[in-house]
CSV table of C-alpha atoms in Angstrom, one decimal:
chain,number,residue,atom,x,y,z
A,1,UNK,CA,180.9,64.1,-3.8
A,2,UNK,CA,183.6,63.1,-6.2
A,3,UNK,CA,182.0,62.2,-9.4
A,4,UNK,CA,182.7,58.9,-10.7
A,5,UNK,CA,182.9,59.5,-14.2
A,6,UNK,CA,185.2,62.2,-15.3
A,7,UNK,CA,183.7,65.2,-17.0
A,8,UNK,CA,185.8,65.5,-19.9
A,9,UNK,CA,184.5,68.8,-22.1
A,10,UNK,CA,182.7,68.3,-25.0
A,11,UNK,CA,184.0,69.4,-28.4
A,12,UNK,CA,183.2,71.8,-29.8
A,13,UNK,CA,182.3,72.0,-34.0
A,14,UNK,CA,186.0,73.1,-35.3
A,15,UNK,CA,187.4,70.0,-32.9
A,16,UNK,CA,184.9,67.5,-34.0
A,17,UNK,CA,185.9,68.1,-37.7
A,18,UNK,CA,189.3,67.7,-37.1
A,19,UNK,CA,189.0,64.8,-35.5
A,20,UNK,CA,187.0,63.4,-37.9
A,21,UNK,CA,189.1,64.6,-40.6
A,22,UNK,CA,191.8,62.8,-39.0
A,23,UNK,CA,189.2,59.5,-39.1
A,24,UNK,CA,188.7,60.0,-42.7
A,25,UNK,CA,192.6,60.0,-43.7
A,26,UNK,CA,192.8,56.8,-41.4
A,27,UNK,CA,189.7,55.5,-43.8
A,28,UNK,CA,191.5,56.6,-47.4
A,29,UNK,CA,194.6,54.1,-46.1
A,30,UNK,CA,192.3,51.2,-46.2
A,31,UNK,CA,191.9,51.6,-50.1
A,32,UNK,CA,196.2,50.3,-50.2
A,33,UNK,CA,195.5,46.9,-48.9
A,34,UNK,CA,191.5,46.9,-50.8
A,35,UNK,CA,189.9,46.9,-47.4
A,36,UNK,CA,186.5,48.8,-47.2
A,37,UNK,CA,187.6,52.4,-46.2
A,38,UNK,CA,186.6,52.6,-42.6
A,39,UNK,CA,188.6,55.3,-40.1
A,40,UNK,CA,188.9,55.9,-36.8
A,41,UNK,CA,190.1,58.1,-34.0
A,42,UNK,CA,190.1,57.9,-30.0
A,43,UNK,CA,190.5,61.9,-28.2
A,44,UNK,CA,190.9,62.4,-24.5
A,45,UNK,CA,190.8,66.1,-23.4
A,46,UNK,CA,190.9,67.3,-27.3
A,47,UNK,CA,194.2,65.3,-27.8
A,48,UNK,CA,194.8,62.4,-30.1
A,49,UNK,CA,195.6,58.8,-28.5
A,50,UNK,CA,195.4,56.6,-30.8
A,51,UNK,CA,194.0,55.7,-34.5
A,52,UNK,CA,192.9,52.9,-36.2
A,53,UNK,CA,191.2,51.5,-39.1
A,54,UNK,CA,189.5,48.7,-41.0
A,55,UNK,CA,192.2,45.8,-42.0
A,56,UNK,CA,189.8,43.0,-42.4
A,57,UNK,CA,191.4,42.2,-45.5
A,58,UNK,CA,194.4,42.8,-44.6
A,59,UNK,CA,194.9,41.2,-41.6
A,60,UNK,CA,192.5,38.1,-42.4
A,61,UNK,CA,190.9,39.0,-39.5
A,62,UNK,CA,187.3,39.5,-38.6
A,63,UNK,CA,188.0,41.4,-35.5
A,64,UNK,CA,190.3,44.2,-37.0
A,65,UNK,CA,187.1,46.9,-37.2
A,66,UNK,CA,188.9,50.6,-37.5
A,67,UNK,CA,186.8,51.1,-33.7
A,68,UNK,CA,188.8,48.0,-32.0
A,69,UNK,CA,191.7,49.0,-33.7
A,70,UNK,CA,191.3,52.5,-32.3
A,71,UNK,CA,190.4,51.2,-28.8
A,72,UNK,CA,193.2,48.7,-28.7
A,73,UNK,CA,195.9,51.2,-29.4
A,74,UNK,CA,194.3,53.5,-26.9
A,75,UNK,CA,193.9,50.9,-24.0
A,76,UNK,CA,197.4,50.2,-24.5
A,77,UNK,CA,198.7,54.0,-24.9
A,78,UNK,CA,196.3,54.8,-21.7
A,79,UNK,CA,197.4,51.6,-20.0
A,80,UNK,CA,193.7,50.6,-18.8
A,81,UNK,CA,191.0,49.2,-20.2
A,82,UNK,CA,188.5,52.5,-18.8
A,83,UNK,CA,188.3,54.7,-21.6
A,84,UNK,CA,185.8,57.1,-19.7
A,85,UNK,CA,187.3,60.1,-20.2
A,86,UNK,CA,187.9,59.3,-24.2
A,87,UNK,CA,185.3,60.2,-27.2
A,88,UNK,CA,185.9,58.3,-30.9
A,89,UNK,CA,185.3,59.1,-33.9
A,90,UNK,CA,184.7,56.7,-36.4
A,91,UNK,CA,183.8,57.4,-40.3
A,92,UNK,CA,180.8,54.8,-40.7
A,93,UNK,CA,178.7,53.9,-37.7
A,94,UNK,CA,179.7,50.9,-35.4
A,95,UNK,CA,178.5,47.6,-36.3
A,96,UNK,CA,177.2,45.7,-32.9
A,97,UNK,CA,180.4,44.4,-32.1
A,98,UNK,CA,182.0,47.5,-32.2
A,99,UNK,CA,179.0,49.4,-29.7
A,100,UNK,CA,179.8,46.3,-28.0
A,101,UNK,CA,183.5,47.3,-27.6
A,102,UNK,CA,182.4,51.0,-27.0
A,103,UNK,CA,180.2,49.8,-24.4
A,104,UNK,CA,183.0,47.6,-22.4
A,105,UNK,CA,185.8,50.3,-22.8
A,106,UNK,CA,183.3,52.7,-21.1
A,107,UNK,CA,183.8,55.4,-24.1
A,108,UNK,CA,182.2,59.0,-23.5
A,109,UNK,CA,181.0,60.4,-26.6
A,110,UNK,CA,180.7,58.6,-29.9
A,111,UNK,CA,180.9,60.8,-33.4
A,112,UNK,CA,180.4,58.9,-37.0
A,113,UNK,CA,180.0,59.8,-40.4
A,114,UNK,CA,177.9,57.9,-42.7
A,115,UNK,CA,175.1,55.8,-41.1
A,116,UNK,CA,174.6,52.2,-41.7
A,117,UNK,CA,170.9,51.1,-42.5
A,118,UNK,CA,172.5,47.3,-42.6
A,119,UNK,CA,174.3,46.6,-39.5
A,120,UNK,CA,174.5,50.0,-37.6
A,121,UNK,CA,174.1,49.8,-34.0
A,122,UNK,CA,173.3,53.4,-33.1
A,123,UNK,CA,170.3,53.6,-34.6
A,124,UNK,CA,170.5,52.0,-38.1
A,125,UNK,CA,170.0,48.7,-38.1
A,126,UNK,CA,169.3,48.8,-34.0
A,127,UNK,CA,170.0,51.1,-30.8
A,128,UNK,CA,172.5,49.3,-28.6
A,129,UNK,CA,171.5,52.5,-25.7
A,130,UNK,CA,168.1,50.9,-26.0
A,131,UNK,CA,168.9,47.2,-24.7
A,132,UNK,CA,169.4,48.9,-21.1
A,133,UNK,CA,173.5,47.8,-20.7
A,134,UNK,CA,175.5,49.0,-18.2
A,135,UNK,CA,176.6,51.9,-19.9
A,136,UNK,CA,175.6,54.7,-22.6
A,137,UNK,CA,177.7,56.8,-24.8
A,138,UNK,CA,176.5,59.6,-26.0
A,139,UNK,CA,176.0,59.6,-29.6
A,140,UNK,CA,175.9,62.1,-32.8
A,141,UNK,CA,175.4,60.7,-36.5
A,142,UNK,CA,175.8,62.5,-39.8
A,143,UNK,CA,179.1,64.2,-38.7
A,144,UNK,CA,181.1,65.0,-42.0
A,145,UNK,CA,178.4,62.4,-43.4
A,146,UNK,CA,179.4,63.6,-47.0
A,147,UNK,CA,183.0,62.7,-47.2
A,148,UNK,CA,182.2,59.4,-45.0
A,149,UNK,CA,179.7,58.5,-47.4
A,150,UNK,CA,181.2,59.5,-50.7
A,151,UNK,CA,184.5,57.5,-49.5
A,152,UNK,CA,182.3,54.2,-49.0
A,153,UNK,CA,180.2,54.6,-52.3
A,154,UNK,CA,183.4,55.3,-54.4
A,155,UNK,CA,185.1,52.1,-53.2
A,156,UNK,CA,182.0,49.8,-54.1
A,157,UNK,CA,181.6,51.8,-57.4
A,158,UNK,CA,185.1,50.7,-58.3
A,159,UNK,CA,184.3,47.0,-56.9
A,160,UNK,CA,181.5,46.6,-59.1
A,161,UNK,CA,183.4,48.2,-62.1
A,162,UNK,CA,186.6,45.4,-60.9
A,163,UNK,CA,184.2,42.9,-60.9
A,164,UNK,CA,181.7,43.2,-64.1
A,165,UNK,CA,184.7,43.6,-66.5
B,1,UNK,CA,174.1,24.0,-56.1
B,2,UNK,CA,177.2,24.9,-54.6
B,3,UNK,CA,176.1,25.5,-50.6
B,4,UNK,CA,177.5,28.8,-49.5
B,5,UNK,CA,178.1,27.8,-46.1
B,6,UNK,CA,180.3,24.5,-45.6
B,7,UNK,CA,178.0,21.7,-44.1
B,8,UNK,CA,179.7,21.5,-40.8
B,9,UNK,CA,178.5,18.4,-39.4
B,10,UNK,CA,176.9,18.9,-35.5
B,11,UNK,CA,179.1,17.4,-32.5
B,12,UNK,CA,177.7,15.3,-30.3
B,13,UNK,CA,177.0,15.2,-26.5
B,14,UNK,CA,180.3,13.3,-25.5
B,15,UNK,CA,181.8,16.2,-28.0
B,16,UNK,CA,180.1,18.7,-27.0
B,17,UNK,CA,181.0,18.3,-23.1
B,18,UNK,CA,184.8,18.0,-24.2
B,19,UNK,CA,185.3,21.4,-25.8
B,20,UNK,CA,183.5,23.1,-22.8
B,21,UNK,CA,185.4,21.3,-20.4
B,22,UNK,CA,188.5,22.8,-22.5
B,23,UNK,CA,187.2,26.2,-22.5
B,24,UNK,CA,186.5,25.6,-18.9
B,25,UNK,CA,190.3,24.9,-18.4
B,26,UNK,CA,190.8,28.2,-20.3
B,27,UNK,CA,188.6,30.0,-17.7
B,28,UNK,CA,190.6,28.4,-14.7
B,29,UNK,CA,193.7,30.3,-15.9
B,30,UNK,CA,192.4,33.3,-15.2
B,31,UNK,CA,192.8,33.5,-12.0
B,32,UNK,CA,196.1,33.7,-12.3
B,33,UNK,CA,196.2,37.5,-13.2
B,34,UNK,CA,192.9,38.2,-11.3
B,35,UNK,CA,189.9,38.3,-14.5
B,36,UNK,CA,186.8,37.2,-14.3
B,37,UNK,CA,187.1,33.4,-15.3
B,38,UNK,CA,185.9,33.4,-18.9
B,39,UNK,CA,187.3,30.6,-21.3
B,40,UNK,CA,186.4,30.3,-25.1
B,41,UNK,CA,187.3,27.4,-27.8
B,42,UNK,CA,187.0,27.5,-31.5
B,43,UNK,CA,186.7,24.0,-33.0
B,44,UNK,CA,186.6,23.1,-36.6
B,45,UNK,CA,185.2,19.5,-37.9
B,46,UNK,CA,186.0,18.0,-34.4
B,47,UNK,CA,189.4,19.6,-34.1
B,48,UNK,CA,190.4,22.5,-32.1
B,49,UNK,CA,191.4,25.3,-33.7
B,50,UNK,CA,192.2,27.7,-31.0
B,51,UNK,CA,191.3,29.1,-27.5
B,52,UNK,CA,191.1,31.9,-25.3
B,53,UNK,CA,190.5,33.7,-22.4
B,54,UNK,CA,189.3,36.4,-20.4
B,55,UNK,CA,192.8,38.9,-19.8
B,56,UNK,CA,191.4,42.3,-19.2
B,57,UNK,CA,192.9,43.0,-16.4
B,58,UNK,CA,196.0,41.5,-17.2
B,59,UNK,CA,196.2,43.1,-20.4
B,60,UNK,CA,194.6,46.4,-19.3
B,61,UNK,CA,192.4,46.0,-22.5
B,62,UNK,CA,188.6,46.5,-22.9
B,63,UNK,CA,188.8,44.0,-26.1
B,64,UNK,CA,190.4,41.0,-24.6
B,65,UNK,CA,187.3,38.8,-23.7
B,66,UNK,CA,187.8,35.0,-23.9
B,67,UNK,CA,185.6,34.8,-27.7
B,68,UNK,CA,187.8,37.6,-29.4
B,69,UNK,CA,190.6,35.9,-28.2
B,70,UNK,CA,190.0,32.6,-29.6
B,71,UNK,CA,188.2,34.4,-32.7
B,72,UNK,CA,191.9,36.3,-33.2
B,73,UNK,CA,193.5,33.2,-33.0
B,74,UNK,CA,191.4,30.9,-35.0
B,75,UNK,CA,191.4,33.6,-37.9
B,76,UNK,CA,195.3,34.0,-37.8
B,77,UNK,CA,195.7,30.0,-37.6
B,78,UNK,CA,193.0,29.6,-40.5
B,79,UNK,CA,194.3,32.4,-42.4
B,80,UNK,CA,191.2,34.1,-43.2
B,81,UNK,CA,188.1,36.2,-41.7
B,82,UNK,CA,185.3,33.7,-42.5
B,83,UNK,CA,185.1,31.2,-39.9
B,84,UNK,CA,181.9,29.8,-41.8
B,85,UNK,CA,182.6,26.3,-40.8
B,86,UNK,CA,183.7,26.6,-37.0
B,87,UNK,CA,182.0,26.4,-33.7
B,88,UNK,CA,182.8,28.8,-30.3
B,89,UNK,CA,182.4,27.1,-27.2
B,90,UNK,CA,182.7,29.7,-23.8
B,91,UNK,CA,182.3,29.4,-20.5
B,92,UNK,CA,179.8,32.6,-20.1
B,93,UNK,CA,176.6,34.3,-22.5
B,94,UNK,CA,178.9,36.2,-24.6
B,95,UNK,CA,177.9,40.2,-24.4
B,96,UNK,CA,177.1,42.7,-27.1
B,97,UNK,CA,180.7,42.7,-28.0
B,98,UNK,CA,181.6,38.9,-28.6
B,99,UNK,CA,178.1,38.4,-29.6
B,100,UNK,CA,178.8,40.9,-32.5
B,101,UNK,CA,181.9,39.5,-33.4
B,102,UNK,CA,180.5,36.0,-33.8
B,103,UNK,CA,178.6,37.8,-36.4
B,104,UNK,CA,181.2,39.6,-38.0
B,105,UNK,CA,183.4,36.4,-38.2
B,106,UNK,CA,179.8,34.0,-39.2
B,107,UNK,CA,180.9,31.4,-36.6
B,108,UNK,CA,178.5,28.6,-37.4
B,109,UNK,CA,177.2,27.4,-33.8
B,110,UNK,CA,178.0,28.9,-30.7
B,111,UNK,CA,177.7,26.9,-27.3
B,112,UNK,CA,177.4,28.7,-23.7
B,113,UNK,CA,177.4,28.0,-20.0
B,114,UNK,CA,176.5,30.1,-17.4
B,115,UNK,CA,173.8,32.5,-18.4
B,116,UNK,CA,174.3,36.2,-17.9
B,117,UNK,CA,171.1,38.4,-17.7
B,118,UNK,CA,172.9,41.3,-17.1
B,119,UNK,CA,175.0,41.3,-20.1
B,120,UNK,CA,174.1,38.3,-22.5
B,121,UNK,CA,173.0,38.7,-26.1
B,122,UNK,CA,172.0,35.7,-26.4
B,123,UNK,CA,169.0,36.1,-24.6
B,124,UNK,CA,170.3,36.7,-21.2
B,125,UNK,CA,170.0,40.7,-21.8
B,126,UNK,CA,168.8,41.0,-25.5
B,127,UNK,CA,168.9,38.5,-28.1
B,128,UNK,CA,171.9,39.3,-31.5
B,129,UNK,CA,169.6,37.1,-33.5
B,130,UNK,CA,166.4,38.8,-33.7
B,131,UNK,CA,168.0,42.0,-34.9
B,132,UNK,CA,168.1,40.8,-38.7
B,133,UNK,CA,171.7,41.1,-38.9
B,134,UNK,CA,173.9,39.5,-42.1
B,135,UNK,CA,174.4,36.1,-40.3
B,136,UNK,CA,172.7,34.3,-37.4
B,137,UNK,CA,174.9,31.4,-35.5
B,138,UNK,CA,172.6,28.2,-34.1
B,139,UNK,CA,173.1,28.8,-30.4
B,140,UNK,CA,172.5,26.3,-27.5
B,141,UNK,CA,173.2,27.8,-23.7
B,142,UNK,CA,173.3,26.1,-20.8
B,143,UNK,CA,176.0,23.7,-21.7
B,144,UNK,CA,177.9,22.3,-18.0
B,145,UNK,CA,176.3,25.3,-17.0
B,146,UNK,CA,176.9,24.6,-13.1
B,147,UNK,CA,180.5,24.4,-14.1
B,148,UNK,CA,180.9,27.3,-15.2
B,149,UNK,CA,179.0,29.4,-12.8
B,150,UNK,CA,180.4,27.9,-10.1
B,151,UNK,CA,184.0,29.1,-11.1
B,152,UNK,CA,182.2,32.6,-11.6
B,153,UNK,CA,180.7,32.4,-7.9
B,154,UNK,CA,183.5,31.3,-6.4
B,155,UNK,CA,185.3,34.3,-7.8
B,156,UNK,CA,183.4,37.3,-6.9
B,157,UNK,CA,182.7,35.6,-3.2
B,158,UNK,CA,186.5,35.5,-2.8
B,159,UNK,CA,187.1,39.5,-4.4
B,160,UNK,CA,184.0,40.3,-2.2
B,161,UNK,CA,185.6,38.4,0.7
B,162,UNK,CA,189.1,40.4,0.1
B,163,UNK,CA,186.8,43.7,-0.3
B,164,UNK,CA,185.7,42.9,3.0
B,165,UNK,CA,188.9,42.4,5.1
């Protein structure tokens, strides 16, 4: 019987930090335009289609998460809207309307750094694979959860600093 | 005290009827390229701001529901991310996806149609605002509801129909 999703391979450790390394520079761009440094990466069969990151400031747009940015590009690279065969890697864990988008674009496996007690939707704030949708990544936290982290707390440290002087 | 969020006042009945029935005009266009018929509106103070529709398919985009598009469009036309004073009228429950970004954006009220117990987070499948995320729309569903599940039968009985031949 033909399987209807494809068994893409799972990563193994070396991959997944290179991907997410790749997430993390994506992330570091975001500090040019003052966005909150959020990074992202979409892999099909361990190679790279597409990148993204968090330009909410940026762009004055709401909608411009580094995981939508990611999935757009891909969608478009890919030309379809299935991402079945893709995993992402993303530096801080997806927000609900990101799962959301996860969710829709059918993605495989999802790898992110440093986990989000306030609106994380992967079991921070909520499990989105609890609420019995029509489909379920897989999911691993805590990936390179140091440099995710650090990234995010460096950014607000200088905030505060910016804005108490 | 300053209020944090603008006092946006409520629309009426006669109002409320008139963005849906332009949202439902948005849905109707999406037969066009073959997408489930989903339309959206964003309305500010009684005047609308933007719209959108469902163009998955014809876009070949996971992202590309009828609420992100209007949400893109009202936060390009308003020039910012915050959409604190601004209402979303669409056709169908939006899913974990719009539902999310309705957060992200902290649209004020959202209005719905058809119900969708499958994918709704609204209440239809879960419910966004008992998750004690950052912002928490007013939400009323159920508005021209027949309307708008009407288009969406009349859809999947004619692709089921085709299926069928």
């Amino acid at each position: 019987m033909k399987k209807f999703v494809a068994d893409a391979p799972a990563p193994d450790e070396n991959a997944k930090r290179r991907f997410m390394s790749l997430a993390l520079e994506q992330a570091r761009l975001c500090l040019e335009s003052g966005d909150v440094p959020v990074g992202a990466a979409v892999v099909r069969r361990g190679e790279i289609v597409a990148v993204g990151r968090n330009t909410r400031e940026k762009d004055l747009n709401a909608l411009c998460h580094a995981e939508t940015e990611a999935i757009r590009a891909a969608c478009e690279k890919l030309k379809g809207w299935r991402l079945w065969e893709c995993d992402l890697y993303v530096t801080l864990e997806p927000c609900a309307m990101c799962a959301g988008a996860i969710v829709n674009a059918r993605i495989k496996r999802v790898f992110f750094g440093a986990k989000d007690p306030k609106a994380g939707a992967f079991g921070g704030k909520f499990d989105i694979n609890s609420l019995g949708l029509a489909h379920r990544p897989e999911v691993e936290g805590g990936l390179m959860e140091k440099e995710a982290s650090g990234l995010l707390e460096d950014f607000f440290a200088a905030l505060r600093g910016r804005t108490e002087k």
